[in-house]
Each structure stands twice: as C-alpha cells, then as structure tokens.
XYZ file of N, CA and C in Angstrom:
543
model
N -24.722 14.954 3.823
C -23.793 13.855 4.066
C -24.056 12.703 3.104
N -25.335 12.396 2.881
C -25.678 11.279 1.997
C -25.156 11.526 0.586
N -25.353 12.743 0.085
C -24.886 13.068 -1.259
C -23.376 13.021 -1.373
N -22.696 13.569 -0.363
C -21.234 13.561 -0.362
C -20.704 12.133 -0.360
N -21.229 11.308 0.534
C -20.754 9.938 0.648
C -21.035 9.148 -0.627
N -22.208 9.327 -1.213
C -22.549 8.628 -2.458
C -21.624 9.069 -3.595
N -21.353 10.373 -3.689
C -20.445 10.863 -4.735
C -19.026 10.355 -4.535
N -18.555 10.369 -3.294
C -17.220 9.858 -2.999
C -17.143 8.373 -3.342
N -18.159 7.632 -2.969
C -18.243 6.197 -3.242
C -18.145 5.931 -4.742
N -18.962 6.609 -5.514
C -19.000 6.383 -6.962
C -17.712 6.842 -7.646
N -17.171 7.971 -7.201
C -15.908 8.465 -7.761
C -14.790 7.483 -7.479
N -14.747 6.992 -6.249
C -13.687 6.067 -5.876
C -13.780 4.772 -6.676
N -14.973 4.210 -6.835
C -15.120 2.983 -7.628
C -14.646 3.226 -9.057
N -15.049 4.337 -9.644
C -14.631 4.647 -11.020
C -13.116 4.744 -11.122
N -12.500 5.407 -10.173
C -11.047 5.558 -10.174
C -10.358 4.220 -9.926
N -10.806 3.500 -8.928
C -10.175 2.242 -8.526
C -10.256 1.182 -9.618
N -11.334 1.196 -10.389
C -11.548 0.164 -11.407
C -11.355 0.673 -12.833
N -10.835 1.873 -13.009
C -10.649 2.384 -14.357
C -9.754 1.451 -15.168
N -9.966 1.432 -16.464
C -9.270 0.467 -17.319
C -7.873 0.925 -17.734
N -7.449 2.080 -17.268
C -6.112 2.563 -17.615
C -5.345 2.907 -16.339
N -4.011 2.937 -16.408
C -3.204 3.239 -15.222
C -3.451 4.663 -14.728
N -3.415 4.829 -13.419
C -3.634 6.139 -12.813
C -2.499 6.480 -11.854
N -2.222 7.766 -11.754
C -1.190 8.273 -10.853
C -1.781 9.418 -10.046
N -1.464 9.438 -8.770
C -1.833 10.560 -7.916
C -0.555 11.292 -7.532
N -0.489 12.576 -7.864
C 0.603 13.427 -7.397
C 0.033 14.224 -6.233
N 0.559 13.973 -5.056
C 0.020 14.552 -3.827
C 0.846 15.782 -3.473
N 0.228 16.943 -3.614
C 0.909 18.218 -3.420
C 0.208 19.000 -2.309
N 0.148 18.401 -1.132
C -0.527 19.002 0.012
C -0.908 17.906 0.986
N -1.506 18.287 2.095
C -1.960 17.293 3.062
C -3.067 16.459 2.427
N -3.045 15.168 2.712
C -4.018 14.249 2.122
C -4.602 13.394 3.237
N -5.698 13.878 3.821
C -6.288 13.156 4.937
C -7.693 12.702 4.582
N -8.150 11.668 5.259
C -9.504 11.174 5.052
C -9.790 10.826 3.607
N -10.798 11.495 3.035
C -11.203 11.230 1.657
C -10.102 11.499 0.647
N -9.233 12.474 0.925
C -8.100 12.738 0.032
C -7.142 11.571 -0.010
N -6.888 10.981 1.146
C -6.044 9.794 1.223
C -6.714 8.638 0.484
N -8.023 8.495 0.665
C -8.764 7.426 -0.012
C -8.630 7.545 -1.527
N -8.817 8.739 -2.064
C -8.705 8.940 -3.510
C -7.289 8.604 -3.979
N -6.277 9.052 -3.238
C -4.893 8.726 -3.607
C -4.674 7.215 -3.606
N -5.205 6.517 -2.592
C -5.035 5.061 -2.524
C -5.761 4.348 -3.657
N -6.749 4.991 -4.249
C -7.463 4.400 -5.373
C -6.657 4.396 -6.655
N -5.583 5.167 -6.685
C -4.731 5.225 -7.875
C -3.713 4.085 -7.858
N -3.190 3.790 -9.037
C -2.213 2.709 -9.173
C -0.837 3.099 -8.651
N -0.561 4.385 -8.606
C 0.760 4.863 -8.216
C 0.598 6.215 -7.545
N 1.376 6.426 -6.487
C 1.271 7.666 -5.729
C 2.656 8.298 -5.558
N 2.763 9.560 -5.951
C 3.988 10.338 -5.755
C 3.620 11.492 -4.832
N 4.318 11.590 -3.703
C 4.000 12.627 -2.722
C 5.149 13.615 -2.603
N 4.793 14.875 -2.657
C 5.782 15.926 -2.486
C 6.003 16.124 -0.986
N 7.250 16.254 -0.605
C 7.548 16.376 0.813
C 8.612 17.423 1.041
N 9.021 17.563 2.238
C 8.706 16.757 3.417
C 7.598 17.326 4.293
N 6.973 18.407 3.890
C 6.082 19.133 4.796
C 4.636 18.670 4.822
N 4.278 17.674 4.039
C 2.883 17.253 3.975
C 2.686 15.902 4.650
N 1.432 15.627 5.005
C 1.095 14.357 5.644
C -0.066 13.699 4.908
N -0.188 12.385 5.124
C -1.232 11.593 4.484
C -1.715 10.539 5.474
N -3.000 10.239 5.448
C -3.528 9.185 6.306
C -5.025 9.295 6.503
N -5.557 8.302 7.172
C -6.970 8.287 7.549
C -7.041 8.674 9.024
N -7.337 9.918 9.295
C -7.310 10.446 10.661
C -8.693 10.496 11.308
N -9.659 9.796 10.746
C -11.038 9.887 11.220
C -11.189 9.623 12.713
N -10.459 8.642 13.257
C -10.649 8.313 14.674
C -10.270 9.478 15.584
N -9.359 10.324 15.149
C -9.007 11.504 15.948
C -10.169 12.483 16.032
N -11.109 12.348 15.122
C -12.293 13.211 15.115
C -13.496 12.511 15.734
N -13.273 11.300 16.262
C -14.377 10.539 16.829
C -15.209 9.829 15.784
N -14.665 9.674 14.592
C -15.384 9.062 13.477
C -14.737 7.724 13.133
N -15.552 6.742 12.805
C -15.065 5.436 12.372
C -14.897 5.474 10.855
N -13.711 5.155 10.340
C -13.569 5.120 8.882
C -14.515 4.063 8.299
N -15.272 4.412 7.257
C -16.157 3.416 6.649
C -15.381 2.166 6.232
N -16.061 1.051 6.185
C -15.424 -0.238 5.875
C -14.631 -0.173 4.571
N -15.162 0.480 3.576
C -14.450 0.511 2.290
C -13.199 1.372 2.356
N -13.141 2.378 3.224
C -11.895 3.103 3.465
C -10.882 2.111 4.049
N -11.354 1.339 5.036
C -10.479 0.387 5.708
C -9.965 -0.672 4.739
N -10.867 -1.239 3.931
C -10.460 -2.274 2.977
C -9.430 -1.750 1.983
N -9.588 -0.505 1.587
C -8.630 0.093 0.653
C -7.260 0.213 1.299
N -7.223 0.681 2.542
C -5.938 0.814 3.216
C -5.311 -0.558 3.468
N -6.135 -1.566 3.791
C -5.609 -2.927 3.956
C -4.904 -3.363 2.673
N -5.535 -3.093 1.528
C -4.981 -3.510 0.237
C -3.672 -2.792 -0.082
N -3.528 -1.566 0.383
C -2.342 -0.774 0.043
C -1.171 -1.056 0.979
N -1.401 -1.078 2.292
C -0.259 -1.215 3.221
C -0.312 -2.469 4.089
N -1.335 -3.288 3.937
C -1.442 -4.502 4.737
C -2.322 -4.310 5.961
N -2.893 -5.410 6.403
C -3.878 -5.395 7.489
C -3.340 -4.781 8.777
N -2.211 -5.251 9.251
C -1.707 -4.808 10.560
C -1.334 -3.325 10.555
N -0.568 -2.900 9.549
C -0.177 -1.486 9.487
C -1.405 -0.596 9.343
N -2.353 -1.043 8.535
C -3.573 -0.251 8.332
C -4.386 -0.164 9.617
N -4.495 -1.274 10.320
C -5.267 -1.280 11.567
C -4.674 -0.307 12.580
N -3.368 -0.372 12.770
C -2.706 0.540 13.709
C -2.865 1.984 13.227
N -2.683 2.192 11.944
C -2.813 3.533 11.372
C -4.197 4.115 11.617
N -5.227 3.340 11.327
C -6.594 3.857 11.444
C -7.054 3.995 12.888
N -6.693 3.053 13.749
C -7.155 3.154 15.135
C -6.490 4.307 15.877
N -5.299 4.701 15.440
C -4.606 5.820 16.082
C -4.794 7.139 15.328
N -5.392 7.077 14.141
C -5.552 8.284 13.333
C -4.222 8.827 12.841
N -3.267 7.942 12.659
C -1.896 8.323 12.293
C -1.848 9.062 10.959
N -1.182 10.198 10.968
C -0.883 10.941 9.749
C 0.607 10.755 9.476
N 0.933 10.273 8.289
C 2.308 9.951 7.930
C 2.970 11.097 7.177
N 4.219 11.369 7.529
C 5.009 12.297 6.721
C 5.294 11.613 5.389
N 5.805 12.366 4.455
C 6.144 11.789 3.153
C 7.117 10.627 3.319
N 8.147 10.810 4.130
C 9.151 9.758 4.334
C 8.533 8.521 4.981
N 7.682 8.723 5.971
C 7.029 7.589 6.635
C 6.088 6.862 5.676
N 5.340 7.627 4.895
C 4.401 7.028 3.936
C 5.146 6.205 2.893
N 6.284 6.688 2.466
C 7.109 5.959 1.506
C 7.617 4.658 2.120
N 8.043 4.729 3.358
C 8.595 3.556 4.044
C 7.569 2.432 4.188
N 6.306 2.761 4.454
C 5.295 1.715 4.656
C 4.536 1.360 3.374
N 4.832 2.047 2.277
C 4.177 1.740 1.009
C 2.871 2.473 0.756
N 2.563 3.463 1.579
C 1.355 4.253 1.353
C 1.527 5.141 0.121
N 2.760 5.547 -0.153
C 3.096 6.204 -1.417
C 4.249 5.425 -2.047
N 4.384 5.560 -3.359
C 5.395 4.796 -4.090
C 6.698 5.556 -4.291
N 6.600 6.877 -4.371
C 7.787 7.706 -4.535
C 7.551 9.039 -3.845
N 8.661 9.709 -3.545
C 8.560 11.063 -3.010
C 9.303 12.002 -3.949
N 9.005 13.263 -3.793
C 9.611 14.277 -4.639
C 9.715 15.567 -3.835
N 10.575 16.456 -4.287
C 10.727 17.728 -3.583
C 9.937 18.855 -4.226
N 9.457 18.641 -5.457
C 8.716 19.703 -6.147
C 7.739 19.096 -7.154
N 6.826 19.911 -7.611
C 5.761 19.446 -8.494
C 6.295 18.950 -9.836
N 7.282 19.634 -10.409
C 7.806 19.212 -11.712
C 8.428 17.826 -11.644
N 9.206 17.594 -10.605
C 9.825 16.282 -10.417
C 8.760 15.209 -10.167
N 7.750 15.554 -9.389
C 6.671 14.595 -9.100
C 5.922 14.224 -10.372
N 5.619 15.211 -11.193
C 4.926 14.931 -12.456
C 5.788 14.073 -13.375
N 7.086 14.321 -13.375
C 8.002 13.518 -14.190
C 7.998 12.063 -13.712
N 8.036 11.857 -12.403
C 8.016 10.498 -11.859
C 6.702 9.801 -12.192
N 5.603 10.523 -12.102
C 4.313 9.950 -12.458
C 4.256 9.554 -13.920
N 4.794 10.409 -14.774
C 4.835 10.113 -16.211
C 5.719 8.906 -16.493
N 6.843 8.810 -15.793
C 7.725 7.652 -15.971
C 6.996 6.362 -15.611
N 6.204 6.397 -14.549
C 5.419 5.210 -14.193
C 4.454 4.859 -15.321
N 3.749 5.841 -15.824
C 2.777 5.596 -16.897
C 3.453 5.064 -18.157
N 4.681 5.491 -18.409
C 5.414 5.010 -19.584
C 5.695 3.512 -19.525
N 5.649 2.927 -18.327
C 5.845 1.478 -18.194
C 4.784 0.682 -18.944
N 3.682 1.311 -19.276
C 2.554 0.597 -19.874
C 2.458 0.774 -21.386
N 3.436 1.446 -21.980
C 3.400 1.682 -23.426
C 3.319 0.387 -24.227
N 4.000 -0.648 -23.766
C 4.035 -1.909 -24.513
C 3.231 -3.018 -23.843
N 2.334 -2.633 -22.959
C 1.471 -3.601 -22.277
C 0.108 -3.587 -22.958
N -0.403 -4.756 -23.219
C -1.736 -4.862 -23.815
C -2.762 -4.201 -22.896
N -3.539 -3.239 -23.410
C -4.570 -2.614 -22.578
C -5.550 -3.638 -22.001
N -5.885 -4.640 -22.786
C -6.810 -5.676 -22.310
C -6.182 -6.460 -21.160
N -4.908 -6.850 -21.309
C -4.232 -7.610 -20.248
C -4.110 -6.771 -18.979
N -3.779 -5.498 -19.145
C -3.675 -4.610 -17.989
C -5.015 -4.512 -17.270
N -6.037 -4.154 -18.015
C -7.370 -3.954 -17.438
C -7.879 -5.225 -16.762
N -7.721 -6.357 -17.415
C -8.234 -7.614 -16.870
C -7.484 -8.012 -15.607
N -6.173 -7.873 -15.618
C -5.375 -8.196 -14.430
C -5.759 -7.297 -13.262
N -5.891 -6.016 -13.527
C -6.270 -5.058 -12.485
C -7.652 -5.386 -11.930
N -8.598 -5.661 -12.799
C -9.961 -5.952 -12.346
C -10.021 -7.233 -11.519
N -9.297 -8.260 -11.937
C -9.287 -9.510 -11.171
C -8.690 -9.268 -9.781
N -7.576 -8.538 -9.719
C -6.918 -8.337 -8.419
C -7.723 -7.435 -7.492
N -8.516 -6.538 -8.042
C -9.273 -5.597 -7.218
C -10.728 -6.010 -7.005
N -11.164 -7.037 -7.677
C -12.570 -7.436 -7.607
C -13.055 -7.754 -6.190
N -12.284 -8.478 -5.369
C -12.797 -8.769 -4.020
C -13.117 -7.506 -3.215
N -12.253 -6.501 -3.276
C -12.499 -5.253 -2.552
C -13.737 -4.556 -3.094
N -13.846 -4.485 -4.408
C -14.996 -3.830 -5.041
C -16.288 -4.566 -4.731
N -16.249 -5.898 -4.784
C -17.474 -6.666 -4.546
C -17.989 -6.455 -3.126
N -17.081 -6.433 -2.156
C -17.482 -6.147 -0.774
C -18.124 -4.770 -0.674
N -17.532 -3.814 -1.345
C -18.053 -2.450 -1.324
C -19.453 -2.381 -1.917
N -19.631 -3.006 -3.045
C -20.934 -2.989 -3.716
C -21.978 -3.736 -2.888
N -21.609 -4.914 -2.401
C -22.551 -5.741 -1.636
C -22.985 -5.082 -0.334
N -22.104 -4.291 0.260
C -22.383 -3.706 1.576
C -22.640 -2.206 1.539
N -22.857 -1.653 0.368
C -23.003 -0.201 0.226
C -24.062 0.366 1.166
N -25.265 -0.153 1.122
C -26.337 0.411 1.942
C -26.072 0.203 3.430
N -25.568 -0.969 3.773
C -25.243 -1.262 5.173
C -24.182 -0.278 5.684
N -23.145 -0.041 4.877
C -22.092 0.903 5.256
C -22.643 2.317 5.393
N -23.464 2.739 4.434
C -24.047 4.076 4.482
C -24.921 4.238 5.720
N -25.754 3.235 6.002
C -26.626 3.303 7.177
C -25.809 3.454 8.455
N -24.719 2.698 8.550
C -23.852 2.768 9.720
C -23.252 4.173 9.854
N -22.720 4.701 8.758
C -22.105 6.031 8.785
C -23.130 7.093 9.181
N -24.301 7.052 8.570
C -25.328 8.055 8.882
C -25.745 7.980 10.339
N -25.862 6.768 10.854
C -26.306 6.595 12.237
C -25.285 7.176 13.220
N -24.021 6.789 13.089
C -23.059 7.264 14.082
C -22.663 8.719 13.852
N -22.714 9.217 12.621
C -22.358 10.620 12.376
C -23.337 11.580 13.048
N -24.542 11.101 13.329
C -25.549 11.955 13.943
C -25.574 11.855 15.462
N -24.712 11.023 16.037
C -24.685 10.923 17.491
C -24.107 12.206 18.081
N -24.520 12.529 19.285
C -24.042 13.756 19.930
C -22.532 13.715 20.148
N -22.000 12.541 20.445
C -20.565 12.407 20.678
C -19.773 12.800 19.419
N -20.175 12.289 18.268
C -19.468 12.598 17.025
C -19.682 14.056 16.637
N -20.899 14.541 16.779
C -21.178 15.936 16.436
C -20.340 16.891 17.293
N -20.207 16.582 18.568
C -19.397 17.412 19.461
C -17.933 17.383 19.025
N -17.434 16.197 18.734
C -16.047 16.044 18.309
C -15.778 16.803 17.009
N -16.684 16.699 16.055
C -16.525 17.419 14.788
C -16.591 18.929 15.002
N -17.465 19.368 15.890
C -17.563 20.791 16.211
C -16.266 21.330 16.784
N -15.669 20.582 17.697
C -14.390 20.997 18.282
C -13.295 21.053 17.222
N -13.308 20.086 16.320
C -12.318 20.063 15.245
C -12.470 21.293 14.344
N -13.692 21.613 13.977
C -13.932 22.784 13.125
C -13.497 24.073 13.821
N -13.749 24.168 15.126
C -13.301 25.342 15.881
C -11.778 25.442 15.874
N -11.106 24.292 16.009
C -9.642 24.310 16.018
C -9.092 24.761 14.666
N -9.783 24.421 13.590
C -9.347 24.867 12.263
C -9.496 26.377 12.117
N -10.564 26.928 12.671
C -10.781 28.376 12.602
C -9.699 29.128 13.368
N -9.255 28.564 14.494
C -8.217 29.207 15.301
C -6.880 29.250 14.563
N -6.633 28.275 13.690
C -5.362 28.213 12.967
C -5.250 29.292 11.901
N -6.375 29.868 11.509
C -6.348 30.906 10.461
C -5.764 32.123 10.990
C-alpha cells in the first residue's frame, strides 16, 4: 500500500504540474485513482454513455485521501465534490459533463482523440512560459497542501486502511467483483 500510494502521489504531482497541456481521453470506467489521474489533466474527454467516473471510496468504507478531495474541489467545486465523495457517486458521461468533471463527451475513441487534439491546438500560439507559469500559480495552493501534508495524509491512510472495518468492506467488494466474472 505504501509503495502504491507513494507512486500515485508522485505521478499525480508530475501530471498536475507538468509544464505542457495535458488531455485525458477516458475510454472505460474511471473510479478512485483513475478519476484522480483524469482530474490531474487540463482537459478531459469521456467516451459514453456506458462508462462512469468518480471517487467511490466511501462505498468501500474508505475515506478519500485529502489530496483526492482537494483535487475534486478544484475541478467541480466544494459543494458538488463533498456530496459526490460522501455518497461515493459515480457519474455517467452525461452527468460528469453537466457538473464539469469532464469537459467533453464522445461516442468513440477516434472522435475523443480528435477533440483532445483540438484542445491541445489551442496552445499553438501561447507562450510556453506564460502557460506554464499561469498553470503553476493557479495550482500551487493545492500542490503546497499536498506536499506539506504528505506524511500526515499517508499515516492517516495507512492507519484506517488496516482497521478491521475497512478490511472487511474491501474483502466484500473484492468478492463482489469475482461474482461479476
């Protein structure tokens, strides 16, 4: 768990603060860490209507780490994010588009890639320095909280993930996944 969380943490920071524009084309269900990675991108195109996206940790008896929460606050706003996370809400493509969790929807991968490329083309005449600096300034508060509280957040996650209540809930979830096969 420690290695996974540390790798996810470092990957997300690199993605969230990269100096160039990023696009996530979501071609499948995007829950938990998958949703987090998508939210770390500058633009999200989700193929629908059959897929869902969200932070469903509470449905598994798990508290989303603070930095997951801060990221969702930044993307869809405090109130929508709070309701989403406390209920473990998984959004359809249409719902995610409506609340701003994704920026565009598409019916197929080719169209989604085209939309992502069109977004990236918006930056052809933008100074890379101006883009990078503006992005870093706007995202710095979220990143600084994450960096300052990294160990505290990790300690909290490790502590509650090992409780019998969470372990039981995760076990039941894994069993339910096996039954779906």
